[in-house]
XYZ file of C-alpha atoms in Angstrom:
551
model
C 79.494 -43.643 41.691
C 76.653 -46.255 41.305
C 74.527 -46.160 37.780
C 71.019 -47.107 39.293
C 69.619 -47.341 35.874
C 72.366 -50.647 34.864
C 72.133 -51.980 38.109
C 67.960 -52.181 37.777
C 68.157 -52.651 33.969
C 67.063 -56.151 34.368
C 63.676 -55.129 35.548
C 62.671 -54.189 31.748
C 61.254 -50.717 31.149
C 57.379 -52.025 31.010
C 56.803 -54.889 33.262
C 53.772 -55.576 35.768
C 55.718 -53.449 38.393
C 56.374 -50.147 36.230
C 52.769 -50.028 34.960
C 51.238 -50.523 38.684
C 53.469 -47.657 39.474
C 52.665 -45.745 36.304
C 48.740 -45.890 36.976
C 48.584 -45.671 40.826
C 50.572 -42.928 40.952
C 48.862 -41.224 37.997
C 45.590 -42.220 39.923
C 46.533 -40.542 42.904
C 46.552 -37.045 40.635
C 43.007 -36.925 39.878
C 41.984 -35.552 43.470
C 44.056 -32.692 42.500
C 42.226 -31.836 39.167
C 38.928 -31.207 41.013
C 40.513 -29.795 44.005
C 42.549 -27.269 41.882
C 39.248 -26.172 39.787
C 36.797 -26.455 42.632
C 36.459 -22.610 43.204
C 34.467 -22.432 40.027
C 31.207 -23.734 41.561
C 32.526 -23.468 45.260
C 32.760 -19.925 44.401
C 30.056 -19.018 42.226
C 28.052 -15.840 41.881
C 24.470 -16.455 41.092
C 22.305 -13.378 40.013
C 21.251 -11.165 42.685
C 19.354 -8.269 43.397
C 18.377 -6.403 46.942
C 15.859 -8.097 49.030
C 12.829 -5.902 49.834
C 11.583 -7.094 53.412
C 7.897 -8.163 53.418
C 7.123 -5.288 55.803
C 7.510 -2.463 53.327
C 4.009 -2.350 52.999
C 4.427 -1.429 48.861
C 1.616 -2.854 46.557
C 2.741 -5.573 44.107
C 3.075 -2.852 41.044
C 5.750 -0.647 43.535
C 7.703 -3.962 44.795
C 8.211 -4.847 40.951
C 9.331 -1.275 40.144
C 11.936 -1.297 43.448
C 14.934 -2.524 41.352
C 16.445 -0.153 39.268
C 17.604 -0.548 35.759
C 20.782 -0.362 34.528
C 22.726 -1.145 31.526
C 25.009 -4.409 31.232
C 26.106 -5.983 28.444
C 24.028 -3.730 26.079
C 20.389 -4.807 27.887
C 18.842 -3.027 30.680
C 18.867 -5.462 33.299
C 17.541 -5.105 37.169
C 20.596 -3.921 39.637
C 22.370 -6.065 41.548
C 23.614 -3.481 44.395
C 21.416 -0.772 44.618
C 17.328 -0.190 45.260
C 15.200 2.789 45.569
C 14.954 3.765 48.973
C 11.973 2.134 50.527
C 10.623 4.468 52.905
C 9.998 6.825 49.748
C 8.151 4.094 47.996
C 5.793 3.301 50.831
C 4.331 6.824 50.905
C 4.054 6.821 47.068
C 2.402 3.287 47.685
C -0.054 4.825 50.198
C -1.047 7.543 48.405
C -2.301 4.940 45.524
C 0.451 6.241 42.955
C 1.507 4.128 40.292
C 5.064 3.944 39.087
C 5.963 4.874 35.805
C 2.998 7.101 34.772
C 2.143 9.278 38.068
C 6.217 9.248 39.428
C 9.316 9.423 37.170
C 11.280 6.323 38.887
C 14.783 7.924 37.347
C 14.320 11.026 39.627
C 14.024 8.950 43.109
C 16.764 8.066 45.254
C 18.228 4.974 45.823
C 20.185 3.340 48.260
C 22.263 0.108 48.956
C 21.316 -3.238 49.319
C 20.382 -2.549 53.316
C 18.236 -5.781 54.049
C 20.396 -8.313 52.409
C 20.338 -9.913 48.715
C 17.663 -12.222 46.991
C 19.888 -15.221 45.041
C 19.108 -16.429 42.152
C 18.927 -20.979 42.651
C 18.714 -21.761 38.825
C 22.201 -22.579 38.692
C 23.402 -23.044 42.260
C 21.300 -24.177 45.593
C 24.211 -22.682 47.380
C 27.691 -21.376 47.075
C 30.337 -18.976 49.779
C 29.283 -16.125 47.612
C 25.292 -16.700 49.248
C 26.501 -18.164 52.491
C 28.513 -14.616 53.130
C 27.088 -12.222 50.929
C 30.361 -11.989 48.968
C 29.060 -9.231 46.588
C 28.601 -5.718 46.024
C 30.772 -4.149 48.249
C 32.511 -7.795 49.190
C 32.764 -9.208 45.795
C 36.548 -8.497 46.026
C 36.730 -11.374 48.418
C 35.886 -13.581 45.482
C 38.631 -13.691 43.395
C 40.943 -13.088 46.765
C 39.901 -16.730 48.070
C 41.206 -18.121 44.602
C 44.036 -15.945 44.626
C 44.932 -17.694 48.348
C 44.086 -20.719 47.146
C 47.250 -20.249 44.260
C 49.357 -18.570 47.446
C 49.550 -21.822 48.863
C 50.030 -23.672 46.008
C 53.298 -21.351 45.897
C 54.473 -22.027 49.408
C 53.381 -25.971 49.002
C 56.237 -25.818 45.615
C 59.227 -24.705 48.109
C 57.932 -26.670 50.790
C 57.812 -29.947 49.004
C 60.926 -30.776 46.986
C 62.951 -29.848 50.386
C 60.652 -31.999 52.532
C 60.493 -35.461 50.183
C 64.244 -34.820 50.339
C 64.584 -35.299 53.922
C 61.533 -37.693 54.805
C 61.371 -39.652 51.791
C 58.790 -39.281 48.407
C 56.168 -41.979 49.904
C 55.867 -40.289 53.432
C 55.503 -36.737 51.815
C 53.157 -38.171 49.262
C 50.666 -39.638 52.039
C 51.414 -37.021 54.519
C 50.071 -34.548 51.728
C 47.278 -36.235 50.355
C 46.084 -36.220 53.966
C 46.957 -32.510 54.223
C 44.761 -32.186 51.085
C 41.845 -34.197 52.069
C 41.776 -33.531 55.754
C 41.471 -29.808 55.696
C 39.042 -29.921 52.491
C 36.851 -32.116 54.955
C 37.061 -29.296 57.400
C 36.166 -26.454 55.401
C 32.598 -27.737 55.513
C 32.357 -26.637 58.789
C 33.590 -23.174 58.032
C 31.869 -20.546 59.834
C 33.405 -17.621 58.212
C 34.831 -16.215 54.764
C 38.070 -15.994 56.872
C 37.899 -19.739 58.127
C 37.038 -20.695 54.770
C 39.848 -18.955 52.547
C 43.036 -19.912 55.334
C 41.668 -23.614 55.423
C 41.772 -22.778 51.979
C 44.856 -21.962 51.319
C 46.590 -25.055 53.187
C 44.215 -27.430 50.798
C 46.405 -25.541 48.075
C 49.797 -26.565 49.861
C 48.837 -30.105 49.947
C 47.703 -29.812 46.385
C 50.850 -28.856 44.604
C 52.814 -30.990 46.875
C 51.066 -34.260 46.293
C 51.370 -33.344 42.872
C 55.081 -32.459 42.979
C 56.315 -35.532 44.831
C 53.984 -38.286 43.321
C 55.687 -36.458 39.187
C 59.095 -37.139 41.341
C 58.648 -40.231 42.802
C 57.005 -42.161 39.359
C 60.419 -40.650 37.354
C 62.661 -41.972 39.924
C 61.127 -45.139 39.750
C 60.297 -45.747 36.001
C 62.904 -46.191 33.292
C 63.781 -43.793 30.958
C 61.447 -44.280 28.211
C 58.364 -44.724 30.664
C 59.266 -41.729 32.425
C 58.903 -39.269 29.594
C 55.252 -40.538 28.987
C 54.272 -40.363 32.967
C 55.578 -37.027 33.124
C 54.293 -35.710 29.877
C 51.093 -37.534 29.621
C 50.170 -39.833 32.643
C 50.556 -36.854 35.017
C 49.209 -34.610 32.637
C 46.040 -36.685 31.467
C 44.783 -38.191 34.716
C 44.725 -34.160 36.377
C 42.258 -33.748 33.250
C 40.081 -36.534 34.406
C 39.658 -35.078 37.865
C 38.855 -32.036 36.755
C 36.465 -33.580 34.389
C 34.870 -34.989 37.135
C 34.404 -31.413 39.219
C 31.437 -30.656 37.362
C 29.589 -33.567 36.937
C 29.726 -33.603 41.065
C 28.945 -29.929 41.092
C 26.086 -30.660 38.733
C 24.292 -33.231 40.949
C 25.080 -31.586 44.174
C 24.970 -27.572 44.209
C 24.842 -27.076 47.731
C 28.694 -25.947 48.538
C 29.305 -27.748 51.858
C 27.843 -31.320 50.203
C 29.806 -30.569 47.194
C 33.132 -30.419 49.522
C 32.000 -33.308 51.525
C 31.666 -35.281 48.288
C 34.837 -33.905 46.408
C 36.553 -35.282 50.136
C 35.725 -38.702 49.328
C 38.172 -39.776 46.446
C 40.713 -38.935 48.597
C 39.955 -42.062 51.006
C 40.599 -44.103 48.250
C 44.091 -43.412 48.053
C 44.749 -45.107 51.346
C 44.968 -48.701 50.376
C 48.012 -47.369 48.048
C 49.967 -46.960 50.832
C 50.200 -50.353 50.897
C 50.889 -50.951 47.133
C 53.400 -48.027 46.185
C 56.557 -48.141 47.154
C 59.534 -45.844 48.371
C 61.949 -44.572 45.867
C 64.644 -46.864 45.639
C 66.502 -43.926 44.372
C 66.061 -41.934 47.406
C 66.758 -44.990 49.855
C 70.235 -45.214 48.022
C 70.935 -41.120 48.249
C 70.329 -41.832 52.488
C 72.236 -44.670 52.434
C 69.950 -47.389 53.432
C 70.892 -50.129 50.585
C 69.169 -53.010 52.045
C 65.521 -51.359 51.765
C 66.431 -50.071 48.498
C 67.220 -53.904 47.455
C 63.947 -55.353 48.993
C 61.880 -53.343 46.849
C 63.529 -54.104 43.698
C 63.825 -57.551 44.575
C 59.884 -57.356 44.637
C 59.626 -55.896 41.701
C 61.511 -58.288 39.987
C 59.063 -60.839 41.572
C 56.174 -59.069 40.223
C 57.516 -58.855 36.586
C 58.291 -62.448 36.673
C 62.437 -61.878 36.123
C 65.592 -63.244 38.254
C 67.316 -60.846 40.404
C 70.881 -61.106 40.751
C 72.550 -62.341 43.773
C 74.381 -58.503 44.444
C 72.373 -55.924 43.019
C 74.759 -53.255 44.525
C 78.384 -52.778 45.644
C 77.831 -50.815 48.702
C 81.742 -51.072 49.260
C 82.363 -48.577 46.605
C 82.946 -44.785 47.147
C 79.306 -43.772 47.058
C 79.684 -40.339 48.097
C 78.418 -37.381 45.811
C 81.203 -35.478 44.464
C 81.040 -31.757 45.823
C 79.392 -29.640 42.897
C 80.094 -25.913 42.335
C 77.032 -24.160 44.368
C 75.180 -21.656 42.406
C 72.893 -18.878 42.960
C 70.174 -16.991 42.129
C 72.114 -13.918 40.494
C 73.862 -16.719 38.156
C 70.592 -16.822 36.352
C 71.473 -13.202 35.328
C 76.031 -13.642 35.155
C 75.358 -12.449 31.414
C 73.796 -10.771 29.078
C 72.370 -13.663 27.296
C 71.320 -15.776 30.446
C 69.786 -12.914 31.484
C 67.663 -12.462 28.356
C 66.540 -16.097 28.335
C 65.806 -15.916 32.048
C 63.666 -12.974 32.076
C 61.808 -13.911 28.745
C 61.144 -17.145 30.435
C 59.736 -15.551 33.376
C 57.343 -13.480 31.361
C 56.767 -16.825 28.920
C 55.623 -18.509 32.304
C 53.713 -16.133 33.792
C 51.484 -15.002 31.003
C 50.720 -18.508 30.011
C 49.976 -19.507 33.620
C 47.489 -16.660 33.268
C 46.211 -17.707 30.342
C 45.396 -21.000 31.357
C 43.881 -20.265 34.572
C 42.315 -17.039 33.345
C 40.451 -19.284 30.758
C 39.783 -22.504 33.441
C 38.070 -20.200 36.296
C 35.994 -18.074 33.751
C 34.036 -20.671 32.172
C 31.063 -19.997 34.580
C 30.940 -16.554 32.271
C 30.760 -18.391 29.287
C 27.693 -18.481 26.875
C 25.084 -21.610 27.831
C 25.150 -23.952 30.633
C 27.971 -23.499 33.681
C 28.216 -27.203 34.093
C 28.707 -28.060 30.459
C 31.167 -25.405 29.395
C 33.461 -26.288 32.892
C 33.316 -30.424 31.393
C 34.633 -28.941 27.942
C 37.471 -27.046 29.151
C 38.822 -30.083 30.873
C 38.097 -32.798 27.736
C 39.910 -30.302 25.658
C 43.013 -30.456 27.998
C 43.309 -34.003 26.912
C 43.935 -33.899 22.863
C 46.110 -30.663 24.064
C 48.624 -32.604 25.834
C 48.298 -35.357 23.191
C 49.619 -33.098 20.517
C 51.873 -31.348 22.826
C 53.788 -34.638 23.534
C 53.498 -35.370 19.783
C 55.014 -31.834 18.478
C 57.854 -32.259 21.263
C 58.746 -35.704 19.564
C 59.090 -34.248 15.797
C 59.039 -30.430 15.867
C 61.035 -27.576 16.981
C 60.218 -26.210 20.239
C 60.503 -22.463 19.659
C 57.920 -22.676 16.739
C 55.535 -25.191 18.553
C 55.680 -23.573 21.743
C 55.076 -20.206 19.587
C 52.251 -21.921 17.087
C 50.367 -22.788 19.983
C 50.617 -19.574 21.868
C 49.340 -17.415 18.845
C 46.623 -20.133 18.235
C 45.360 -19.666 21.541
C 45.909 -15.926 21.759
C 44.634 -15.005 18.702
C 41.171 -16.543 19.104
C 40.434 -15.353 22.428
C 41.182 -11.991 21.747
C 38.654 -12.180 18.636
C 35.736 -13.526 20.879
C 34.918 -10.254 21.386
C 34.129 -10.027 17.275
C 31.372 -12.836 17.383
C 27.808 -11.526 17.431
C 25.934 -12.456 20.535
C 23.371 -14.526 19.329
C 26.354 -16.921 17.957
C 27.185 -18.953 21.260
C 28.286 -22.310 20.057
C 30.729 -20.229 17.973
C 32.105 -18.018 20.886
C 32.137 -21.178 22.926
C 34.304 -23.166 20.044
C 36.846 -20.014 20.170
C 37.164 -20.725 24.112
C 37.831 -24.037 23.665
C 40.305 -23.933 20.928
C 41.915 -21.166 22.729
C 42.270 -23.218 25.942
C 43.582 -26.016 23.782
C 46.259 -23.820 22.135
C 47.495 -22.221 25.765
C 46.979 -25.608 27.097
C 49.538 -27.114 24.911
C 51.895 -24.315 25.380
C 52.108 -24.672 28.881
C 52.928 -28.523 29.079
C 55.416 -28.385 26.790
C 57.322 -25.295 28.948
C 58.341 -28.036 31.137
C 60.400 -29.361 28.668
C 61.877 -26.821 26.840
C 62.901 -24.982 30.082
C 65.233 -27.506 31.126
C 66.730 -27.695 27.518
C 67.468 -24.258 27.601
C 69.848 -23.729 30.734
C 72.952 -25.831 32.006
C 73.543 -28.348 34.451
C 74.952 -25.901 37.444
C 71.460 -23.960 37.283
C 69.140 -26.148 35.719
C 67.343 -26.682 38.807
C 67.471 -23.248 39.706
C 65.984 -22.016 36.725
C 63.080 -24.500 36.717
C 61.882 -23.117 40.680
C 62.001 -19.738 39.091
C 60.215 -20.076 36.119
C 58.000 -22.057 37.941
C 57.324 -19.738 40.840
C 56.552 -17.101 38.111
C 54.086 -19.678 36.682
C 52.350 -19.558 40.368
C 52.163 -16.019 40.469
C 50.180 -15.864 37.509
C 47.742 -18.027 39.039
C 47.492 -15.794 41.619
C 46.946 -12.903 39.571
C 44.575 -14.892 37.131
C 41.272 -14.678 39.206
C 41.590 -10.902 38.973
C 41.340 -11.046 35.151
C 38.442 -13.119 35.391
C 36.875 -10.730 38.012
C 37.573 -7.692 35.297
C 34.352 -9.604 33.516
C 32.021 -8.123 36.128
C 32.736 -4.681 34.423
C 33.175 -5.417 31.075
C 32.406 -8.843 29.565
C 35.078 -8.887 27.058
C 37.772 -7.418 28.776
C 39.173 -10.659 30.434
C 39.415 -12.065 27.222
C 41.030 -9.110 25.121
C 43.600 -8.889 27.973
C 44.605 -12.744 27.995
C 44.174 -13.094 23.851
C 46.859 -9.987 23.634
C 49.385 -11.169 25.966
C 49.355 -14.313 24.869
C 49.639 -13.369 21.089
C 52.501 -10.765 22.160
C 54.836 -13.782 24.409
C 54.017 -16.076 21.429
C 56.031 -13.290 19.297
C 58.770 -13.097 21.715
C 58.855 -17.003 22.222
C 60.385 -17.002 18.628
C 63.750 -14.842 19.988
C 64.403 -17.768 22.068
C 66.984 -20.179 21.265
C 66.125 -23.381 19.609
C 67.308 -26.415 21.816
C 65.630 -29.230 19.862
C 68.416 -31.780 18.518
C 70.730 -30.368 21.080
C 72.606 -32.040 23.783
C 72.047 -30.659 27.079
C 74.211 -27.544 28.008
C 76.836 -28.501 31.095
C 77.989 -24.889 31.751
C 77.431 -21.272 30.667
C 79.520 -21.179 27.497
C 77.639 -24.377 26.192
C 74.119 -22.212 26.436
C 72.825 -21.378 23.142
C 72.407 -17.838 21.839
C 69.292 -15.499 22.084
C 68.491 -15.237 18.399
C 69.172 -11.256 18.120
C 72.424 -12.020 20.118
C 73.273 -14.492 17.300
C 72.582 -12.717 14.386
C 74.238 -9.717 15.767
C 77.522 -11.501 16.285
C 77.439 -13.140 12.804
C 76.859 -9.672 11.510
C 79.675 -8.252 13.454
C 81.700 -11.137 12.206
C 80.898 -10.840 8.553
C 82.211 -6.769 9.162
C 85.513 -7.679 10.295
C 86.316 -10.340 7.501
C 85.399 -7.538 5.422
C 87.502 -5.375 6.745
C 90.420 -7.605 7.240
C 90.360 -9.776 4.335
C 94.261 -11.046 5.245
C 93.185 -13.268 7.785
C 90.688 -14.812 5.567
C 92.416 -18.567 3.918
C 90.935 -19.585 0.809
C 91.215 -23.175 -0.170
C 93.216 -24.259 -3.741
């Protein structure tokens, strides 16, 4: 079998070619950052109240009193979805009666917003909410919009790997970039919420496919030592940079159509990368296209300024892949130990994803400026990724993961205890919570790979990744609960994150252990290991004759 790493070792690990691939592929992830979180501003819900038409024949006093008050966050606020019946108010106004003194407002009949809504322009000039009145009876459409984007992400994560295996990494990378950019542009011309949402789902498919294929292409081209940094820091930090750009764009462009146009333009800058980023030589070799792979490697040697050997690949040797035992999904549950690890991993990915996306999408609901909050939410991801990388290098996986989850969940859980006037403290706690959950999220990928044997490792990563996508689909509805009780999303996300942080302590510790090759080599869940040790001790006490004592 061809040893690709040995055949290309002469290129070195960090030459000019590797640096070029590293930074260009990482940069191609930037649009994913702002497209993935764009719903925060595209679907922002401003303050609103029922519209009262100019022909209602109300005096200024009755016009001001036409909206009933309701208790919200402990304060009396104008109702967002109800008004007093205008016909009755017009009669009182014509009779010269005054609200409050002559007429008891609480006793008046109310009606829904029959003439539409008036929206505050303090934060947003227009969003899809104000465009299609996605409030009151239709407010369920707002979280559904974001959830359907993540449904597209789920679909894209299924098909992107298969497409890139068949048609090549580079072709699918740029095709999915075109899907993401092109359908984002088409969204600008949406004439209905339904049209916008269908296009948003397709954007989600392109968004994750671009991310996954760029990740695969980078790990196949780069050497082992650089590959780890690329997959843990390069991709993640450039995603965070794109996320940081989102509130900057949104702050200066407050119309949702113009904002979408601005977010589409950076995708066009990726077009010249087609002539710079190469196809994966590993993939070309797997397809028997050795000459094309050799051309790319010789070009890399020229860029790095190193001589290439006369013969790179011995194509005469038998390079057919060995037949491997087939695995099915049920193999993830074939023994009690692996079934327990799988179920715990699925829960871990699901609720970590809920926490990450729930906090990211809820930034407009925090105290203070929505744009500053979103920017801080993006900035905090950079140190989280760096800390996660350092923890993976030096500390046990189980304690690192559990500690960051417990930190993130605990501070989010206790946000509701912060006095209302301490806005800075509450935002600081949310940032700390986002830091912990983001660090844990980035460590899950490495930990997951180390738990499963080779036969089912890829399948296990796919299953847990699916659980993560399902968590992102559910996350907008956690945010939606804040419309009924402001702190309910934080209480739920915080408590669930703390629980899975505790659950993580029962998983096996993989730090310093070789990757398991078979089910027999898999590490044991802690409670099973303890039980086996207890049983062994009990058996040894009952049968002392089997013990051998050295002289």
